[in-house]
Short mmCIF file of C-alpha atoms in Angstrom, two decimals:
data_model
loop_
_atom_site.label_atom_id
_atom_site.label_comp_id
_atom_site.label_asym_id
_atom_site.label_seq_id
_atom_site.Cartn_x
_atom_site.Cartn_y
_atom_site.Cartn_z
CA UNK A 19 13.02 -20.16 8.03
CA UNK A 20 10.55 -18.86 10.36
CA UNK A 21 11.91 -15.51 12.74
CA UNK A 22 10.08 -13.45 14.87
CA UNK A 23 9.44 -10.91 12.29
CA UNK A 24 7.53 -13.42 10.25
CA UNK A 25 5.60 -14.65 13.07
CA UNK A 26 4.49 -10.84 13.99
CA UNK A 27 3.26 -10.59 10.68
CA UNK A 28 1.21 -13.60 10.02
CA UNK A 29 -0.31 -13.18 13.93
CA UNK A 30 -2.14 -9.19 12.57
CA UNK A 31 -5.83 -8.95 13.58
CA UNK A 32 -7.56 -6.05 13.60
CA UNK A 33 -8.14 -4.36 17.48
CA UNK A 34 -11.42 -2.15 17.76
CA UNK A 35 -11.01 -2.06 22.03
CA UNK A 36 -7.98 -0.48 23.80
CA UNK A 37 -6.69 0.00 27.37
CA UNK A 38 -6.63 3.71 28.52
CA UNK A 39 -2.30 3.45 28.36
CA UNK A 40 -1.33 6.43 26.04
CA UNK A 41 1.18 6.07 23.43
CA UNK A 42 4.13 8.53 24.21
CA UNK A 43 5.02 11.14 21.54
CA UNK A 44 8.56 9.77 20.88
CA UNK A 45 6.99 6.62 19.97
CA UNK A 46 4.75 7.94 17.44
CA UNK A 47 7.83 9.77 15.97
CA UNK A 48 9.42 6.11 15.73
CA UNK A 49 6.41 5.35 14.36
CA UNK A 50 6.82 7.52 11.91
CA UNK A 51 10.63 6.87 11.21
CA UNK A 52 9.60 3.43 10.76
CA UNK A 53 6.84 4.11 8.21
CA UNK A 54 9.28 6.20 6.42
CA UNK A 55 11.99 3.71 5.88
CA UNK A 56 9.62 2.43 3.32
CA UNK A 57 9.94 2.59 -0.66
CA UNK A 58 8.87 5.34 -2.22
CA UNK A 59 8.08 5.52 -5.71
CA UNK A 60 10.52 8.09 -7.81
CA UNK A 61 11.53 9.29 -4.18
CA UNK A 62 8.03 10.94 -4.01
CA UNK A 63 7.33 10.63 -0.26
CA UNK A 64 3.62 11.13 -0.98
CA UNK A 65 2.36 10.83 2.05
CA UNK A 66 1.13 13.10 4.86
CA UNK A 67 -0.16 11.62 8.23
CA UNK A 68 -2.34 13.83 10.66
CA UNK A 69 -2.28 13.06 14.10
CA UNK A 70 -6.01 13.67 15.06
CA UNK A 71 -6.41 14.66 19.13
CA UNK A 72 -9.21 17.20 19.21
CA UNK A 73 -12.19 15.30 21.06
CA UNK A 74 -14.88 17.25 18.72
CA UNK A 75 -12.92 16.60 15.49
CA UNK A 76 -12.76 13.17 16.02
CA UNK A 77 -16.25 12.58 17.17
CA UNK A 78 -16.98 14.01 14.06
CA UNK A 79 -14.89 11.70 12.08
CA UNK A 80 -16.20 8.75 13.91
CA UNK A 81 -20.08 9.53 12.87
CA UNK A 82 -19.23 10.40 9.51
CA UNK A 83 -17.37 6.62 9.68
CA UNK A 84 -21.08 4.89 10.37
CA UNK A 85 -20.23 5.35 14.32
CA UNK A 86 -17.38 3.60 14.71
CA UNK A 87 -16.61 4.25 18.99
CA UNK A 88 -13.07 2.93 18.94
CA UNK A 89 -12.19 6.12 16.35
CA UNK A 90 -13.01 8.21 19.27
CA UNK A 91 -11.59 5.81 22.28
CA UNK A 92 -8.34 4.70 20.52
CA UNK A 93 -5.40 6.75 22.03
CA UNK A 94 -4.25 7.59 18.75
CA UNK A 95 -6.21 8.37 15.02
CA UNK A 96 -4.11 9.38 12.08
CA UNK A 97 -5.23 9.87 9.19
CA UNK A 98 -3.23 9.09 6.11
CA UNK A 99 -3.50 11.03 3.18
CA UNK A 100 -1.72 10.82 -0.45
CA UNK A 101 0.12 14.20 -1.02
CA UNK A 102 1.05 15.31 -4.28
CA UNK A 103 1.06 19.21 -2.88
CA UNK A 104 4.34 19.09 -1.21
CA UNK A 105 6.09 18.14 -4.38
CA UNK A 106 3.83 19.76 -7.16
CA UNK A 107 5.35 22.75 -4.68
CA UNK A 108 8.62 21.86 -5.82
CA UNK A 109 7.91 22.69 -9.41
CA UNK A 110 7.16 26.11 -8.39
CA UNK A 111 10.51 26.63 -6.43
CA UNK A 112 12.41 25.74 -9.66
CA UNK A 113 10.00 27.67 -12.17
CA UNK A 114 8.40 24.32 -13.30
CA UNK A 115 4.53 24.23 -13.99
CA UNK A 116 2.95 21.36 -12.16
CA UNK A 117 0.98 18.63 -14.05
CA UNK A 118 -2.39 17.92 -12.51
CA UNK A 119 -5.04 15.44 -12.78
CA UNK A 120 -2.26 12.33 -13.98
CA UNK A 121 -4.13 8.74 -12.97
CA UNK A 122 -0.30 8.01 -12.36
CA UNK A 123 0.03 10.86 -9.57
CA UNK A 124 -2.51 9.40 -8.04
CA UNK A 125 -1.75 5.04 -8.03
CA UNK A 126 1.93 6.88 -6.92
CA UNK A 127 1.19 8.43 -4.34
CA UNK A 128 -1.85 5.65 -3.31
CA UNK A 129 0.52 3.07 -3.26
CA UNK A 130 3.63 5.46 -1.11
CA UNK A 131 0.33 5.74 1.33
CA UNK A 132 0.05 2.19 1.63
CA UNK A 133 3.59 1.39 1.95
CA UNK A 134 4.45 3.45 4.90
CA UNK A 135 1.29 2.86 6.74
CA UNK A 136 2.06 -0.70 6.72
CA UNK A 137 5.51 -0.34 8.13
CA UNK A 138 4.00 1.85 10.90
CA UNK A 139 1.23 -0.60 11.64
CA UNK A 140 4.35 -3.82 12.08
CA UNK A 141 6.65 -1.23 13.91
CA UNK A 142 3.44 -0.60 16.27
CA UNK A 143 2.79 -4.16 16.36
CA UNK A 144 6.17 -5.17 16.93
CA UNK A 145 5.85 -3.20 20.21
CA UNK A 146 2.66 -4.63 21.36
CA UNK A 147 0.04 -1.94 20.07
CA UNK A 148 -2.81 -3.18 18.00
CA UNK A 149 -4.35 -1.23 14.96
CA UNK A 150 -7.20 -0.58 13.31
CA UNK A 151 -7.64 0.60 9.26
CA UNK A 152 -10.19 2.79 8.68
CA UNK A 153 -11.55 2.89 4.96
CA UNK A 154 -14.44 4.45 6.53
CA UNK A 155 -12.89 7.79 6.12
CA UNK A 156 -13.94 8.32 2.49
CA UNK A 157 -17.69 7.76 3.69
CA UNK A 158 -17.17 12.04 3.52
CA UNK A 159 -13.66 13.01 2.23
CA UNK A 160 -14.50 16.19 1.47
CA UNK A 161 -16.23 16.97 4.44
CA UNK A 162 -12.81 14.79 6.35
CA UNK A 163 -11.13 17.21 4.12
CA UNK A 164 -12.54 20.46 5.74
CA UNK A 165 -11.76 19.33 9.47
CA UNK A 166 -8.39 18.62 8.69
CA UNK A 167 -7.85 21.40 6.20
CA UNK A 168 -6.84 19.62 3.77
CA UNK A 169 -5.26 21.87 1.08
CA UNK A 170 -5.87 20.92 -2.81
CA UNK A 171 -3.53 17.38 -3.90
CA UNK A 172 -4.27 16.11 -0.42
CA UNK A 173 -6.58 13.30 -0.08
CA UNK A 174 -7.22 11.57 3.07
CA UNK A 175 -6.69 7.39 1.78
CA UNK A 176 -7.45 5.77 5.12
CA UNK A 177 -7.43 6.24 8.88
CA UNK A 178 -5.84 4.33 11.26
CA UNK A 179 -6.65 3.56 15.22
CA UNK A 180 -3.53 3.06 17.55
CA UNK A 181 -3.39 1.90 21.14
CA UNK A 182 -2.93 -1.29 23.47
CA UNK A 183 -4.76 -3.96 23.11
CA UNK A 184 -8.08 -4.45 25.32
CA UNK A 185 -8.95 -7.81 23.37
CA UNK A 186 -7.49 -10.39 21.77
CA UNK A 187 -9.44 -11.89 18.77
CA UNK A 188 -8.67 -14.56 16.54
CA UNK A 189 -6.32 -14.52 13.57
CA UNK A 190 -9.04 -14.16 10.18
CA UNK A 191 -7.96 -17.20 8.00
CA UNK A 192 -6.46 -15.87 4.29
CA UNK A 193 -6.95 -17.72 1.17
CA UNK A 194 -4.91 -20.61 -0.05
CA UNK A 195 -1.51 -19.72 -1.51
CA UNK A 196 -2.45 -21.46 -4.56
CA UNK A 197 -5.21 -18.65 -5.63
CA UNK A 198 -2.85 -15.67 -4.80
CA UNK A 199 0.28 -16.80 -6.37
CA UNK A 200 0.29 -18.02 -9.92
CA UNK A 201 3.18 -19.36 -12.10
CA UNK A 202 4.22 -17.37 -15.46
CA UNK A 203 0.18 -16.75 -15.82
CA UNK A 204 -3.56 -15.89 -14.57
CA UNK A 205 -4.76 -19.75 -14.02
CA UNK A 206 -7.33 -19.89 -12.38
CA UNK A 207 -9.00 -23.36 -13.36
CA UNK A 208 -8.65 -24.50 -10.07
CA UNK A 209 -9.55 -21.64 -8.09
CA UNK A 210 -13.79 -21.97 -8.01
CA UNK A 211 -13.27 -25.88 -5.88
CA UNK A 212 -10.29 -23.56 -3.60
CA UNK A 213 -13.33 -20.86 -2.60
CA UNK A 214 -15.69 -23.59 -1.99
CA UNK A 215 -13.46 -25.24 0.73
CA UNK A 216 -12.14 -22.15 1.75
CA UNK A 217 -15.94 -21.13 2.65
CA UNK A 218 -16.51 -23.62 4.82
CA UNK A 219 -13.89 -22.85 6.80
CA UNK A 220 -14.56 -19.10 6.70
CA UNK A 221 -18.07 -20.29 7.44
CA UNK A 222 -16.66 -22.14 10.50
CA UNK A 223 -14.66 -18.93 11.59
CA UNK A 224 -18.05 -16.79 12.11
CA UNK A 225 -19.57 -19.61 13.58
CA UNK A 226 -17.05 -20.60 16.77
CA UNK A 227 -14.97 -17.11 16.82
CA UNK A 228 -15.36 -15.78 20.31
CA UNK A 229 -17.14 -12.19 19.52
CA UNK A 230 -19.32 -11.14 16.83
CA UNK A 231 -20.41 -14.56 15.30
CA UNK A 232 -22.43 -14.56 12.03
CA UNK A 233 -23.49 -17.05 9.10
CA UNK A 234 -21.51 -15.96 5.97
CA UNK A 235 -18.96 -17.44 3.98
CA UNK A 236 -16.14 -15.65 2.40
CA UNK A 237 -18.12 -15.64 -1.09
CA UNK A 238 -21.23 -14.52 -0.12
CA UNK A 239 -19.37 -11.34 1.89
CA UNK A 240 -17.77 -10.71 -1.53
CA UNK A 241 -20.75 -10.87 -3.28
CA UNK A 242 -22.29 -8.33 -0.90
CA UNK A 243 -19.65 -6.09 -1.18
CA UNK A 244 -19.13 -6.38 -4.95
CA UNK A 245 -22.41 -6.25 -6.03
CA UNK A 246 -23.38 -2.94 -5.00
CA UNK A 247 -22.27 0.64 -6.06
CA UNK A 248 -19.50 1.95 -3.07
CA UNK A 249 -18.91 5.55 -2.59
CA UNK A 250 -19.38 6.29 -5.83
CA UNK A 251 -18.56 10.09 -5.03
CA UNK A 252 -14.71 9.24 -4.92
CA UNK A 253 -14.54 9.62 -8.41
CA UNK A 254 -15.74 12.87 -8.93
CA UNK A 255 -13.91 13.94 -5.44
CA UNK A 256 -10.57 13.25 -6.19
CA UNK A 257 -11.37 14.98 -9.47
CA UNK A 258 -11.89 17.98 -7.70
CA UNK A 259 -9.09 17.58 -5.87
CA UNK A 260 -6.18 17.60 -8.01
CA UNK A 261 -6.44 13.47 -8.45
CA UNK A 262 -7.15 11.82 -11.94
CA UNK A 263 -9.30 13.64 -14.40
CA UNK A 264 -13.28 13.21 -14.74
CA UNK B 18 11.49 1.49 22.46
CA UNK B 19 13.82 0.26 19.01
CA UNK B 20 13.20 -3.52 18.74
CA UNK B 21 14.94 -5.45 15.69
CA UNK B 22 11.56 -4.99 13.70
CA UNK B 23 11.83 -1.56 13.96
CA UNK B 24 15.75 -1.67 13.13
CA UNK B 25 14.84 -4.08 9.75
CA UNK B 26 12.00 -1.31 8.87
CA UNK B 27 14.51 1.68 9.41
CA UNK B 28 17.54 -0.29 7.14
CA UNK B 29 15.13 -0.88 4.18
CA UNK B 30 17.15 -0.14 0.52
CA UNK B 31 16.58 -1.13 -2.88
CA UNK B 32 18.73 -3.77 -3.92
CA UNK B 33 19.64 -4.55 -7.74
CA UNK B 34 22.36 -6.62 -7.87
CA UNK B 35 21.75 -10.12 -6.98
CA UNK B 36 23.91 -13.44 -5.93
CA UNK B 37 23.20 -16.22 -8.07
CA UNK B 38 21.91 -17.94 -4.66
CA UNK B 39 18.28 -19.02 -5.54
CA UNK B 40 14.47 -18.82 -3.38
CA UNK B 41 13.75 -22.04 -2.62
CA UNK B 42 9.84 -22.22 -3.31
CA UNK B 43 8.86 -22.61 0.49
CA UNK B 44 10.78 -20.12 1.00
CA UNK B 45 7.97 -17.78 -1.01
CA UNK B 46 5.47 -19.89 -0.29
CA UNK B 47 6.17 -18.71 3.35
CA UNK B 48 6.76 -15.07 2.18
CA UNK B 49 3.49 -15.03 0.40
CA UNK B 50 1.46 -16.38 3.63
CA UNK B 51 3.41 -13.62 5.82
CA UNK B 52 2.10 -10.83 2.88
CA UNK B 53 -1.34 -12.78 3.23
CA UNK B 54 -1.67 -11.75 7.22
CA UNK B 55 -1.91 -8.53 6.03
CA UNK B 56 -5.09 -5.91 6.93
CA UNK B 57 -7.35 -6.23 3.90
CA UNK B 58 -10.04 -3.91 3.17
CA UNK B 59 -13.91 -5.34 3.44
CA UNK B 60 -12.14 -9.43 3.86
CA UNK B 61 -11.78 -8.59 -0.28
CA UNK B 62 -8.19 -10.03 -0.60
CA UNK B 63 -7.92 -8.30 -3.59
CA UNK B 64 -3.97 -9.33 -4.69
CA UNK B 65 -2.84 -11.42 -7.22
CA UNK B 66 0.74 -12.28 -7.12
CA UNK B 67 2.26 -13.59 -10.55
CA UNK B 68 5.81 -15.32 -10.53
CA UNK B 69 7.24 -15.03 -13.76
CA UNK B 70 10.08 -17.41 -13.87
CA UNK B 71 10.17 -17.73 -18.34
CA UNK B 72 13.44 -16.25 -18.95
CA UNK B 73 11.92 -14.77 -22.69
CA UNK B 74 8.81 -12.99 -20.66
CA UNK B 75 11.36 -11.79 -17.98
CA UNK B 76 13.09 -10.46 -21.05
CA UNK B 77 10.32 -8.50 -22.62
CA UNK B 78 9.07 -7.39 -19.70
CA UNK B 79 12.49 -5.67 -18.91
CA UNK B 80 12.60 -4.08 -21.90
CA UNK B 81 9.50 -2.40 -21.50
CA UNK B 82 10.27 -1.28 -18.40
CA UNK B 83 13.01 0.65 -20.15
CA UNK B 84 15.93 -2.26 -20.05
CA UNK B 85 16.20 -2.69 -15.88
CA UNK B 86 18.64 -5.77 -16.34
CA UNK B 87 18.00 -6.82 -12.80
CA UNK B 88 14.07 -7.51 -13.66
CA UNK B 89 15.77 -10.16 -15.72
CA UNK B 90 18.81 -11.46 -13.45
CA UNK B 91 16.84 -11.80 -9.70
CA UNK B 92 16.08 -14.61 -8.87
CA UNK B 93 12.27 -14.03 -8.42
CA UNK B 94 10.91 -11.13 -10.29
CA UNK B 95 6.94 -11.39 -8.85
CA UNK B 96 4.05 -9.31 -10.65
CA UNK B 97 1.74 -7.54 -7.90
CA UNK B 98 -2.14 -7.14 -9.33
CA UNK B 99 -5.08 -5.55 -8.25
CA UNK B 100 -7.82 -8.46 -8.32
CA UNK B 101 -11.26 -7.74 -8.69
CA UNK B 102 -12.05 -10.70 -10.62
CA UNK B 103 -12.49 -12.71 -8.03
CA UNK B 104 -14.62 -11.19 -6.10
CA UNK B 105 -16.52 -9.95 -8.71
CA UNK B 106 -17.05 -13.97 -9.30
CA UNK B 107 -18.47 -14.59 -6.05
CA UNK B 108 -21.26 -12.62 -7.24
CA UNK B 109 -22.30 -14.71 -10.11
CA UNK B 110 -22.15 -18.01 -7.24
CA UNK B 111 -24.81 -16.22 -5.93
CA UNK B 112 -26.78 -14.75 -8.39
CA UNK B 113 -25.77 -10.68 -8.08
CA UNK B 114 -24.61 -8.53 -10.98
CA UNK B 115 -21.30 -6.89 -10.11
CA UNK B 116 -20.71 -3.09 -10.57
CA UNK B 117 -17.92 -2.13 -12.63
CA UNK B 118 -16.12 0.90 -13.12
CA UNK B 119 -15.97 1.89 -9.26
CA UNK B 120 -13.27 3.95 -8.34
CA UNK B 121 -13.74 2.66 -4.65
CA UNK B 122 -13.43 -0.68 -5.85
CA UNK B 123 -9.72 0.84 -7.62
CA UNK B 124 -8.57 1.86 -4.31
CA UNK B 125 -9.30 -0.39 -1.71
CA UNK B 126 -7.77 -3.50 -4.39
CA UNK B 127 -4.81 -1.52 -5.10
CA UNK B 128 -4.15 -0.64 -1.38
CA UNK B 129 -4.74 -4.18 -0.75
CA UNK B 130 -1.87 -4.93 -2.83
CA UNK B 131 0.90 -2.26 -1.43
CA UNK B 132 0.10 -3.24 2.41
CA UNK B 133 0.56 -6.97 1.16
CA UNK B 134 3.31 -6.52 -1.01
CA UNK B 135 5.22 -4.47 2.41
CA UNK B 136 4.48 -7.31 4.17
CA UNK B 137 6.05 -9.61 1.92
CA UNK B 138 9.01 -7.44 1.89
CA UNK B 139 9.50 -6.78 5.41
CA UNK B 140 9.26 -10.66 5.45
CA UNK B 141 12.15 -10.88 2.68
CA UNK B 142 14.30 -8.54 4.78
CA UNK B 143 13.80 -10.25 7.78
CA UNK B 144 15.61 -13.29 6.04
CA UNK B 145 18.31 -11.55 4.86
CA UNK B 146 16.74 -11.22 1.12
CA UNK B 147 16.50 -7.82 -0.80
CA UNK B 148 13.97 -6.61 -3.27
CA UNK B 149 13.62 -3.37 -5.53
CA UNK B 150 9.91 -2.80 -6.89
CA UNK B 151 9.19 -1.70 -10.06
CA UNK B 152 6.73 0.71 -10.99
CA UNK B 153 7.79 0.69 -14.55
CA UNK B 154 5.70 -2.07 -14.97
CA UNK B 155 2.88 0.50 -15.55
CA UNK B 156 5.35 1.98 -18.63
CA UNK B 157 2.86 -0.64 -20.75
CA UNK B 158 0.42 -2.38 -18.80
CA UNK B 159 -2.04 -3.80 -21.81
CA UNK B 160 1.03 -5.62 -23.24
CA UNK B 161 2.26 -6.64 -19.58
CA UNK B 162 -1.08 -8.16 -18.86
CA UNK B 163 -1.15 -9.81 -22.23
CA UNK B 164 1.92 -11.58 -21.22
CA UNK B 165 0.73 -12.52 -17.80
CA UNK B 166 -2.93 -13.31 -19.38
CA UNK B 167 -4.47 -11.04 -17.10
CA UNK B 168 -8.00 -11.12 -17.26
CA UNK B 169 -10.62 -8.23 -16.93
CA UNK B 170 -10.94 -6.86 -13.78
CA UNK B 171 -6.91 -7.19 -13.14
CA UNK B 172 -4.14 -5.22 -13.48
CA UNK B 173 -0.45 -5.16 -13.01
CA UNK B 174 0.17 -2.76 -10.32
CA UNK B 175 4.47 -3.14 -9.50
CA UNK B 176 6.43 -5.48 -9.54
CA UNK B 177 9.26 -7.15 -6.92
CA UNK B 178 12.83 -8.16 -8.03
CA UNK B 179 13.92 -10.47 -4.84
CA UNK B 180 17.12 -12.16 -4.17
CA UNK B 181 19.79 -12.44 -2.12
CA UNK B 182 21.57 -9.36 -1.98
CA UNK B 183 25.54 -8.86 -4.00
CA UNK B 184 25.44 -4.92 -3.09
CA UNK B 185 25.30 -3.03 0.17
CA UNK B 186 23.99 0.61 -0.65
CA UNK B 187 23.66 3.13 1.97
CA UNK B 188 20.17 3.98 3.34
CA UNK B 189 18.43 7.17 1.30
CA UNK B 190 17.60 9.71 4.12
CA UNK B 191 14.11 10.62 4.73
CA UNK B 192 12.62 14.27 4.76
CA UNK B 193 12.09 15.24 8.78
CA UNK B 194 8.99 13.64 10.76
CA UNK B 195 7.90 17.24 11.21
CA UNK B 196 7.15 17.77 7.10
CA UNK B 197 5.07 14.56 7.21
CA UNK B 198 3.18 14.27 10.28
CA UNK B 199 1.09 16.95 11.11
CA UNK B 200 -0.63 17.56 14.52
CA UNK B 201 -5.04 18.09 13.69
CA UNK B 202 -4.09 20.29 10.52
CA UNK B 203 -2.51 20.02 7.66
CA UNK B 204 0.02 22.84 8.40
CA UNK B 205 3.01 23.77 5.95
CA UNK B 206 4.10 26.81 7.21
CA UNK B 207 7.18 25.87 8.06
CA UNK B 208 7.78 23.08 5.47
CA UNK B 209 9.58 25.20 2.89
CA UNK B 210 12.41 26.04 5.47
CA UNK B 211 12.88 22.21 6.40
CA UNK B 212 12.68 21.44 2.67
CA UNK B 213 15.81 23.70 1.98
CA UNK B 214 17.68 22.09 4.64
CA UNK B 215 16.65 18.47 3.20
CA UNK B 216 17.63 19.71 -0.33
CA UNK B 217 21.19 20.15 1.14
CA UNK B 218 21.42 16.61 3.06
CA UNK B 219 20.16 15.09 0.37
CA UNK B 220 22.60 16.50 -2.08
CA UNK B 221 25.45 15.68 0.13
CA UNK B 222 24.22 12.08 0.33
CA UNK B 223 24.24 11.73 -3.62
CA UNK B 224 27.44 13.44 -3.95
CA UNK B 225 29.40 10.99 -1.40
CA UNK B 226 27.40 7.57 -1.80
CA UNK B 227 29.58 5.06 -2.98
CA UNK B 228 27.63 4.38 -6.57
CA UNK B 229 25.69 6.26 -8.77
CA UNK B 230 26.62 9.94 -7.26
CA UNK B 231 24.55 12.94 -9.06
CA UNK B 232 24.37 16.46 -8.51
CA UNK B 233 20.50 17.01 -7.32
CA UNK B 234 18.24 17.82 -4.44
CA UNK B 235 15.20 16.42 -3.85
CA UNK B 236 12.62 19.63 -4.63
CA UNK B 237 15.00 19.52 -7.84
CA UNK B 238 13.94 15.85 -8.50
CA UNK B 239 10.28 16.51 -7.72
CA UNK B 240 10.19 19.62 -9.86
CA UNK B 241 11.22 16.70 -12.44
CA UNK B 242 8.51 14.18 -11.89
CA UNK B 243 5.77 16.50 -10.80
CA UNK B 244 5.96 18.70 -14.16
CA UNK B 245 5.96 16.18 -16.94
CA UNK B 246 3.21 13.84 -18.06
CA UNK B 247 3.84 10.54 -16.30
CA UNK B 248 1.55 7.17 -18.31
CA UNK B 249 -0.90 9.23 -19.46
CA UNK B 250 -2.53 5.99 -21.24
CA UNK B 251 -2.93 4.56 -17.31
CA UNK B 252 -6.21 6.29 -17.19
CA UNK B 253 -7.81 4.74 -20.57
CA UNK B 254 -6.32 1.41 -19.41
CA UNK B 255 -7.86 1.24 -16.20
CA UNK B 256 -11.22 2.03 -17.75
CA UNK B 257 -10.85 -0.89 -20.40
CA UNK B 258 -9.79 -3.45 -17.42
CA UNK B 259 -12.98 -2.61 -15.39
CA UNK B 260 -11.59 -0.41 -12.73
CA UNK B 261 -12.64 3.46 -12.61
CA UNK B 262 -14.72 5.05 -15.24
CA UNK B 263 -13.35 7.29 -17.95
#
């Protein structure tokens, strides 16, 4: 049942350090190709990836990210961004007017984002690069927006670092199966004793993993994350933009 | 440079005619680990995966995504959700109020939910399975969710039809790497020429595929999609479920 495939992508982890190799241009391209074979909702092909290489740009990018280095040190940074431009164009070259501000545009053309990043990140995988998501990139997506030049029905979703592996951390345990999948409905009755034990052993991970330990369970991150307000200027940003309505 | 990961990436097509051949349970058990091992933003983990196996829910749930008979005749037909419940929860174990209404907290669970849902496919079609999502799911999400007994704070994002595959449709083609990866800027200049040329391959390919052959081009579909209304009730709904604000 198991393949190699299915091994690559249960073995992800998240690389932040990266040996000075460059990747070649042709294998971004496959990159890219890769990515693409993805579904796209209603054939949209929302997405538009830029290929950041300008030293000042991305030191930029990296302080506006809190100061994450390996933005500037990873061989590659694209950033991905949902693109409803290219085909709201399309309504114009056949004397259409384009809707604007549809919630639906915007999970569409989120979700096409995702998709194809995720292909890109196993086709990179699958030939021995490591990755890094940035979600730090909407710290300042309008200012992200400038540098890039982002036109209006272009939002930049996430970044992502590309390069060869300088480290090689430990696989970040997942839930159990039995709180993500659920039969015919939401049940979670059993869930509450799953987290508990599930803690532990995320409490365990911080504690022995080889870099970066810390004293946290998986609960108590949540809480910390879910408990206070997170860029709340997205809201009215991708308002602005051409995304959802206010 | 092409490995057979990249080849299974590049040879992705929806499939929507099934054998009769079913998934033995380990088999998604194993499928749903693989998605699992996917990047998640902040640790949140923020998918729920629903399998809806009662043949009168499958029903209704075709219907309202406008009568897709292969929602009802795959063998697994799997609900993809945005879950913020959960995490939410961890902040009442430790005494925090969770926000509401973030449209960060909208984004980073649904992209949580895409780049798991691509890994659960690439796993699929690494063992020879197909799948075709469905985005009509979001045609009438409050009555969806009812079904599932969704609770506040999730919502039905697409669903996955997965079998074994009893069709062998050709591969879509993609618009050029050059329209959607762009080097520091976002550039277009030369977009509208490469469009035109795309409009023509892709006219040919739905003239001469071997099923379902229409006359169209892809700006022509676009102009479609992009100029009408699409759920315009997706916005209210997310509000009432918790996620994003009206």
């Amino acid at each position: 049942m198991i393949n190699p495939t299915i091994e690559l992508l249960k073995s992800h982890r998240s690389i932040r350090k990266f040996t000075d190799q460059p990747i070649e241009q042709d294998v971004l391209h496959e990159l890219i190709r890769a990515g693409q074979g993805a579904a796209t909702s209603s054939f949209l092909q929302g997405t538009t990836v830029i290929q950041v290489t300008r030293p000042e740009v991305r030191a930029r990018i990296a302080e506006l990210a809190g100061n994450q280095s390996y933005i500037i040190d990873a061989p590659e940074y694209l950033v991905f961004c949902a693109d409803v431009r290219r085909s709201s164009q399309c309504c114009e070259m056949h004397g259409e007017d384009a809707t604007e501000g549809m919630t639906e545009q915007f999970i569409i053309a989120t979700v096409d984002v995702a998709l194809m990043a995720q292909n890109v990140v196993i086709a990179a995988e699958s030939m021995g690069l490591g990755i890094c998501y940035i979600g730090a990139i909407r710290n300042n997506p309008a200012l992200t927006s400038e540098l890039l030049q982002l036109p209006h029905g272009v939002y930049p979703v996430f970044g992502l670092c590309l390069g060869y592996p300088d480290q090689d951390p430990e696989i970040k345990p997942r839930l159990p199966v039995s709180v993500v999948l659920k039969k015919d409905v939401y049940d979670d009755a059993e869930d509450l004793d799953s987290i508990t034990d599930y803690d532990a052993h995320i409490r365990e991970y911080y504690r022995t993993r080889t870099s970066n330990n810390k004293a946290v369970s998986w609960s108590e991150q949540m809480s910390g994350l879910l408990s206070r307000e997170s860029r709340p200027h997205m809201r009215d940003f991708l308002a602005q933009r051409g995304f959802t309505m206010r």
